[in-house]
Structure formats: structure tokens, C-alpha cells
Tab-separated table of C-alpha atoms in Angstrom:
chain	number	residue	atom	x	y	z
A	163	MET	CA	114.500	91.375	102.656
A	164	SER	CA	113.048	92.866	99.507
A	165	ILE	CA	110.212	95.390	99.410
A	166	GLN	CA	107.967	92.634	98.069
A	167	GLN	CA	108.826	90.379	101.020
A	168	ASN	CA	108.335	93.249	103.479
A	169	LEU	CA	104.874	93.980	102.070
A	170	ALA	CA	103.878	90.330	102.273
A	171	GLU	CA	104.988	90.185	105.914
A	172	ILE	CA	103.111	93.386	106.826
A	173	HIS	CA	99.930	92.077	105.227
A	174	GLN	CA	100.307	88.903	107.308
A	175	GLN	CA	100.739	91.038	110.443
A	176	ILE	CA	97.640	93.101	109.583
A	177	ASP	CA	95.634	89.916	109.051
A	178	ALA	CA	96.833	88.506	112.380
A	179	CYS	CA	95.942	91.767	114.186
A	180	CYS	CA	92.482	91.716	112.607
A	181	GLN	CA	91.887	88.154	113.725
A	182	GLN	CA	92.987	88.970	117.283
A	183	ALA	CA	90.644	91.974	117.299
A	184	ASP	CA	87.785	89.905	115.825
A	185	ARG	CA	87.684	92.046	112.692
A	186	THR	CA	87.394	90.913	109.085
A	187	LEU	CA	90.608	90.905	107.099
A	188	ASN	CA	89.575	93.498	104.515
A	189	GLN	CA	88.731	96.199	107.074
A	190	VAL	CA	92.239	97.656	107.330
A	191	LYS	CA	93.958	99.347	104.409
A	192	LEU	CA	97.733	99.632	104.093
A	193	LEU	CA	99.095	103.058	103.138
A	194	ALA	CA	102.738	102.844	102.065
A	195	VAL	CA	104.593	105.945	103.254
A	196	SER	CA	106.951	106.619	100.356
A	197	LYS	CA	108.468	109.978	101.351
A	198	THR	CA	112.144	110.267	100.326
A	199	LYS	CA	111.862	106.951	98.464
A	200	SER	CA	112.881	106.605	94.832
A	201	ILE	CA	110.698	105.883	91.822
A	202	ALA	CA	112.390	102.483	91.545
A	203	GLU	CA	111.456	101.588	95.138
A	204	ILE	CA	107.852	102.664	94.573
A	205	GLU	CA	107.763	100.629	91.345
A	206	GLU	CA	108.887	97.563	93.297
A	207	ALA	CA	106.020	98.115	95.750
A	208	ILE	CA	103.570	98.512	92.847
A	209	GLU	CA	104.782	95.216	91.350
A	210	ALA	CA	103.956	93.612	94.709
A	211	GLY	CA	100.388	94.927	94.471
A	212	GLN	CA	100.592	98.153	96.516
A	213	THR	CA	98.490	100.983	95.062
A	214	ALA	CA	98.099	103.577	97.870
A	215	PHE	CA	101.037	105.801	98.799
A	216	GLY	CA	101.548	108.604	101.321
A	217	GLU	CA	103.823	111.605	100.820
A	218	ASN	CA	104.897	114.248	103.348
A	219	TYR	CA	106.506	116.792	101.027
A	220	VAL	CA	104.425	118.552	98.403
A	221	GLN	CA	106.912	119.029	95.574
A	222	GLU	CA	108.425	115.560	95.914
A	223	GLY	CA	104.951	114.025	95.943
A	224	VAL	CA	103.754	115.958	92.900
A	225	GLU	CA	106.800	114.867	90.889
A	226	LYS	CA	106.097	111.211	91.706
A	227	ILE	CA	102.378	111.570	90.925
A	228	GLN	CA	103.145	113.124	87.537
A	229	PHE	CA	105.725	110.433	86.730
A	230	PHE	CA	103.216	107.608	87.175
A	231	GLN	CA	100.336	109.505	85.555
A	232	GLN	CA	102.441	109.990	82.427
A	233	ARG	CA	102.824	106.214	82.303
A	234	ASN	CA	99.088	105.625	82.832
A	235	ILE	CA	99.683	103.815	86.131
A	236	SER	CA	96.642	104.370	88.341
A	237	LEU	CA	97.558	104.913	91.988
A	238	GLU	CA	96.022	106.580	95.051
A	239	TRP	CA	98.065	109.402	96.572
A	240	HIS	CA	97.629	110.694	100.133
A	241	PHE	CA	99.215	113.882	101.457
A	242	ILE	CA	100.163	113.189	105.076
A	243	GLY	CA	102.473	116.099	105.899
A	244	LEU	CA	102.073	119.577	107.347
A	245	LEU	CA	100.149	121.582	104.745
A	246	GLN	CA	101.056	125.246	104.381
A	247	SER	CA	98.653	127.652	102.698
A	248	ASN	CA	101.088	128.500	99.899
A	249	LYS	CA	101.298	124.810	98.912
A	250	SER	CA	97.580	124.036	99.029
A	251	ARG	CA	96.993	124.538	95.292
A	252	LEU	CA	99.541	121.905	94.295
A	253	VAL	CA	97.988	119.449	96.731
A	254	ALA	CA	94.444	120.228	95.571
A	255	GLU	CA	95.420	119.748	91.939
A	256	HIS	CA	97.341	116.482	92.274
A	257	PHE	CA	96.558	114.403	95.366
A	258	ASP	CA	93.534	112.176	95.983
A	259	TRP	CA	93.508	112.506	99.774
A	260	VAL	CA	94.672	115.038	102.379
A	261	GLU	CA	94.947	113.521	105.862
A	262	THR	CA	96.214	116.567	107.755
A	263	VAL	CA	93.402	119.132	107.625
A	264	ASP	CA	93.252	120.955	110.952
A	265	ARG	CA	91.684	124.343	110.188
A	266	LEU	CA	88.834	125.694	108.117
A	267	LYS	CA	91.048	128.098	106.161
A	268	ILE	CA	93.033	125.224	104.633
A	269	ALA	CA	89.878	123.247	103.860
A	270	GLU	CA	88.348	126.266	102.116
A	271	ARG	CA	91.481	126.772	100.027
A	272	LEU	CA	91.560	123.098	99.034
A	273	SER	CA	87.883	123.212	98.043
A	274	ARG	CA	88.333	126.392	96.029
A	275	GLN	CA	91.503	125.136	94.304
A	276	ARG	CA	90.331	121.590	93.523
A	277	PRO	CA	89.807	121.320	89.734
A	278	THR	CA	86.167	120.584	88.959
A	279	ALA	CA	87.283	118.020	86.372
A	280	LEU	CA	88.604	115.864	89.211
A	281	ALA	CA	86.629	113.930	91.780
A	282	PRO	CA	86.162	115.719	95.108
A	283	LEU	CA	89.269	115.662	97.287
A	284	ASN	CA	88.989	113.192	100.169
A	285	VAL	CA	89.994	114.780	103.471
A	286	LEU	CA	90.643	113.645	107.018
A	287	ILE	CA	90.703	115.927	110.036
A	288	GLN	CA	93.909	115.598	112.039
A	289	VAL	CA	93.362	115.396	115.796
A	290	ASN	CA	96.150	116.176	118.276
A	291	ILE	CA	94.882	113.481	120.604
A	292	SER	CA	97.871	113.607	122.974
A	293	ASP	CA	97.835	117.430	123.140
A	294	GLU	CA	101.484	117.725	122.086
A	295	PRO	CA	102.655	121.315	121.429
A	296	SER	CA	104.986	120.094	118.673
A	297	LYS	CA	102.221	118.429	116.643
A	298	SER	CA	99.536	119.780	114.370
A	299	GLY	CA	95.901	118.886	114.770
A	300	ILE	CA	92.777	120.122	116.498
A	301	ARG	CA	91.721	119.470	120.072
A	302	PRO	CA	88.961	116.868	120.447
A	303	ASN	CA	86.374	119.450	121.521
A	304	GLU	CA	86.919	121.345	118.248
A	305	LEU	CA	86.062	118.374	116.053
A	306	LEU	CA	82.324	118.529	115.436
A	307	PRO	CA	82.082	122.262	114.575
A	308	LEU	CA	84.987	121.954	112.118
A	309	ALA	CA	83.625	118.727	110.632
A	310	GLN	CA	80.231	120.298	109.986
A	311	GLN	CA	81.853	123.270	108.241
A	312	ILE	CA	84.111	121.075	106.103
A	313	GLY	CA	81.168	118.847	105.243
A	314	GLU	CA	79.490	121.777	103.505
A	315	LEU	CA	82.403	122.610	101.189
A	316	PRO	CA	81.618	121.690	97.579
A	317	ASN	CA	84.797	120.046	96.250
A	318	LEU	CA	85.763	118.046	99.338
A	319	THR	CA	84.521	114.766	100.783
A	320	LEU	CA	85.067	114.430	104.521
A	321	ARG	CA	86.016	110.797	105.138
A	322	GLY	CA	87.113	110.698	108.772
A	323	LEU	CA	90.012	111.280	111.159
A	324	MET	CA	93.771	110.934	111.398
A	325	ALA	CA	96.080	111.093	114.410
A	326	ILE	CA	99.651	110.420	115.500
A	327	PRO	CA	99.353	109.656	119.235
A	328	GLN	CA	102.378	110.311	121.394
A	329	ALA	CA	104.727	107.330	121.536
A	330	SER	CA	104.734	105.627	124.914
A	331	ALA	CA	106.424	102.568	126.361
A	332	ASN	CA	103.337	102.145	128.538
A	333	GLU	CA	100.878	100.112	126.489
A	334	LEU	CA	97.898	101.254	128.588
A	335	VAL	CA	98.707	104.930	127.963
A	336	GLN	CA	99.072	104.198	124.277
A	337	GLN	CA	95.818	102.259	124.130
A	338	HIS	CA	93.941	105.043	125.939
A	339	ALA	CA	94.848	107.521	123.187
A	340	PHE	CA	93.725	105.085	120.495
A	341	GLU	CA	90.454	104.419	122.302
A	342	GLN	CA	89.820	108.170	122.505
A	343	MET	CA	90.278	108.387	118.739
A	344	GLN	CA	87.876	105.492	118.214
A	345	GLN	CA	85.262	107.285	120.328
A	346	LEU	CA	85.723	110.539	118.386
A	347	PHE	CA	85.375	108.625	115.111
A	348	GLN	CA	82.122	107.061	116.269
A	349	GLN	CA	80.831	110.450	117.456
A	350	LEU	CA	81.631	111.919	114.039
A	351	GLN	CA	79.760	109.104	112.276
A	352	GLN	CA	76.719	109.679	114.508
A	353	ALA	CA	76.830	113.462	114.086
A	354	LEU	CA	77.069	113.291	110.267
A	355	PRO	CA	75.087	110.181	109.289
A	356	GLN	CA	74.615	111.376	105.701
A	357	ARG	CA	78.371	111.684	105.124
A	358	GLN	CA	80.785	108.961	104.051
A	359	ILE	CA	82.691	108.833	107.352
A	360	ASP	CA	84.567	105.557	106.923
A	361	THR	CA	88.274	106.184	107.548
A	362	LEU	CA	90.226	106.229	110.807
A	363	SER	CA	93.887	106.623	109.842
A	364	LEU	CA	95.705	105.443	112.932
A	365	GLY	CA	98.772	103.344	113.550
A	366	MET	CA	102.309	103.001	112.225
A	367	SER	CA	104.958	100.294	112.381
A	368	GLY	CA	105.405	100.358	116.169
A	369	ASP	CA	101.781	100.618	117.254
A	370	MET	CA	99.846	98.949	114.443
A	371	ALA	CA	98.417	96.149	116.598
A	372	THR	CA	96.967	98.552	119.185
A	373	ALA	CA	95.564	100.792	116.451
A	374	ILE	CA	93.787	97.898	114.724
A	375	LYS	CA	92.448	96.678	118.067
A	376	CYS	CA	90.954	100.160	118.550
A	377	GLY	CA	89.226	100.359	115.188
A	378	SER	CA	91.795	101.805	112.794
A	379	THR	CA	90.762	101.338	109.157
A	380	GLN	CA	94.111	102.445	107.711
A	381	VAL	CA	97.687	102.027	108.927
A	382	ARG	CA	100.555	104.168	107.610
A	383	ILE	CA	103.738	102.123	107.194
A	384	GLY	CA	107.037	103.393	105.784
A	385	THR	CA	110.280	102.041	107.241
A	386	ALA	CA	108.976	98.467	107.582
A	387	ILE	CA	108.290	98.456	103.824
A	388	PHE	CA	111.108	100.505	102.341
A	389	GLY	CA	113.787	100.423	105.028
A	390	ALA	CA	115.359	103.449	106.724
A	391	ARG	CA	114.700	106.903	105.266
A	392	ASN	CA	116.990	108.099	102.509
């Protein structure tokens, strides 16, 4: 199937998941994960109405952002990869969102390096909800202190949380991790009522239905849109 057909099918799946979870259809945003994908493939997604894209690699993402900016095509770009300190300036200067903030040092660098001519950089705190040694992210008990510190930084807007729960064939184990994230998200909203905490980035192709059931407001889909990675 074409990218356009894939996008249409995913939107139908999101709508069906929302109905099953008794949620309105516009509550879940689709982020197209376009890492390693060509300009032509992204253009096909844009023609099908997709405007939000996620990139894992800084240099590759910046090149794509600049390509579409030069053509006056307005898109929303999310950085969803591991962010190293020496790459933070490029991310601060080009992306609209960073979903993988897991320490104050990185947040401070992003705030300091964000051009004042641009809108504040939207950030999500990444939570290592399954406590996997191989994954980035904070422990749940570290969330509120970090969130309060990030919330005070001048050129950032804290929007919520992101996680990649450990894959499990056991649906109950999987759902438990998602429910924990939903609880943390609600705690964050209650702790910072003056902030725009509205985004829970949770769920990919294999676990989208469970994520939406547990309150995800954004799913990150790559292979199901673009096919296998290049």
C-alpha cells in the first residue's frame, strides 16, 4: 500500500481505539516517525495531510527541517532520540519539540540555546517506566522535582511526558506500565496546574490500542506509515 493509504488506515485505527476507550476522536495526535526516510517519502505523507514528524538523529532531522523551511512548507518537528549535550544547540535552534528530556542539564542547555526569535521549545520529560537499564529516562519518583525545575526555565514550555514501555507479550503487564504513565501524567497536571500539561506521548504501532485506552494523547508511528527502515 502507499503511504497515503497507510496513513488513512492508521487514522481509522486511532478513531476505532478512541471509540472503544470512550474518547473523542480528536484527542489523539499522530506523530509520523520519519527517521531514515527520504524527502520524497515525507512529501507523500504531507500530501496526505500529515504535518507532524519525529526524528531520532539530529543532523538528519535538521537537514529535512531546512529543506521544507526553504520551500515555505510549515511542519511541526519533534526530536525523539537520545539527546547528547554537544548536539543540543542544533536541536534548540531547529526543532519545535523535544520529547526525550531526562535531566536538568539538558533542559538548561536547550533553554539557553533556544533563539529568542522563536517560540519557546516544547519539551516532554522521558520516563523510564519499565526501569530498563538500556533505556534513557528518569525514574517515576524523580518526576515532580525535575518538572518544577524545567517549568521555571524561560525558553521552554513543559507539555507533559513521554515513555517507551518495555515490550511484553503479556497484555496485562503492558497495560500496567501504561496505567502507571497515565497516573504520573495526572499527578503532573495536578502539581503544575498553571502549566500547559497536555501531552502524553505513549504508544507505537504494536501497542497503540493499549496506549490510547490508558490516556495517550499522541502515538508515534513509523514502520506502519513508511514501511521498514531504510
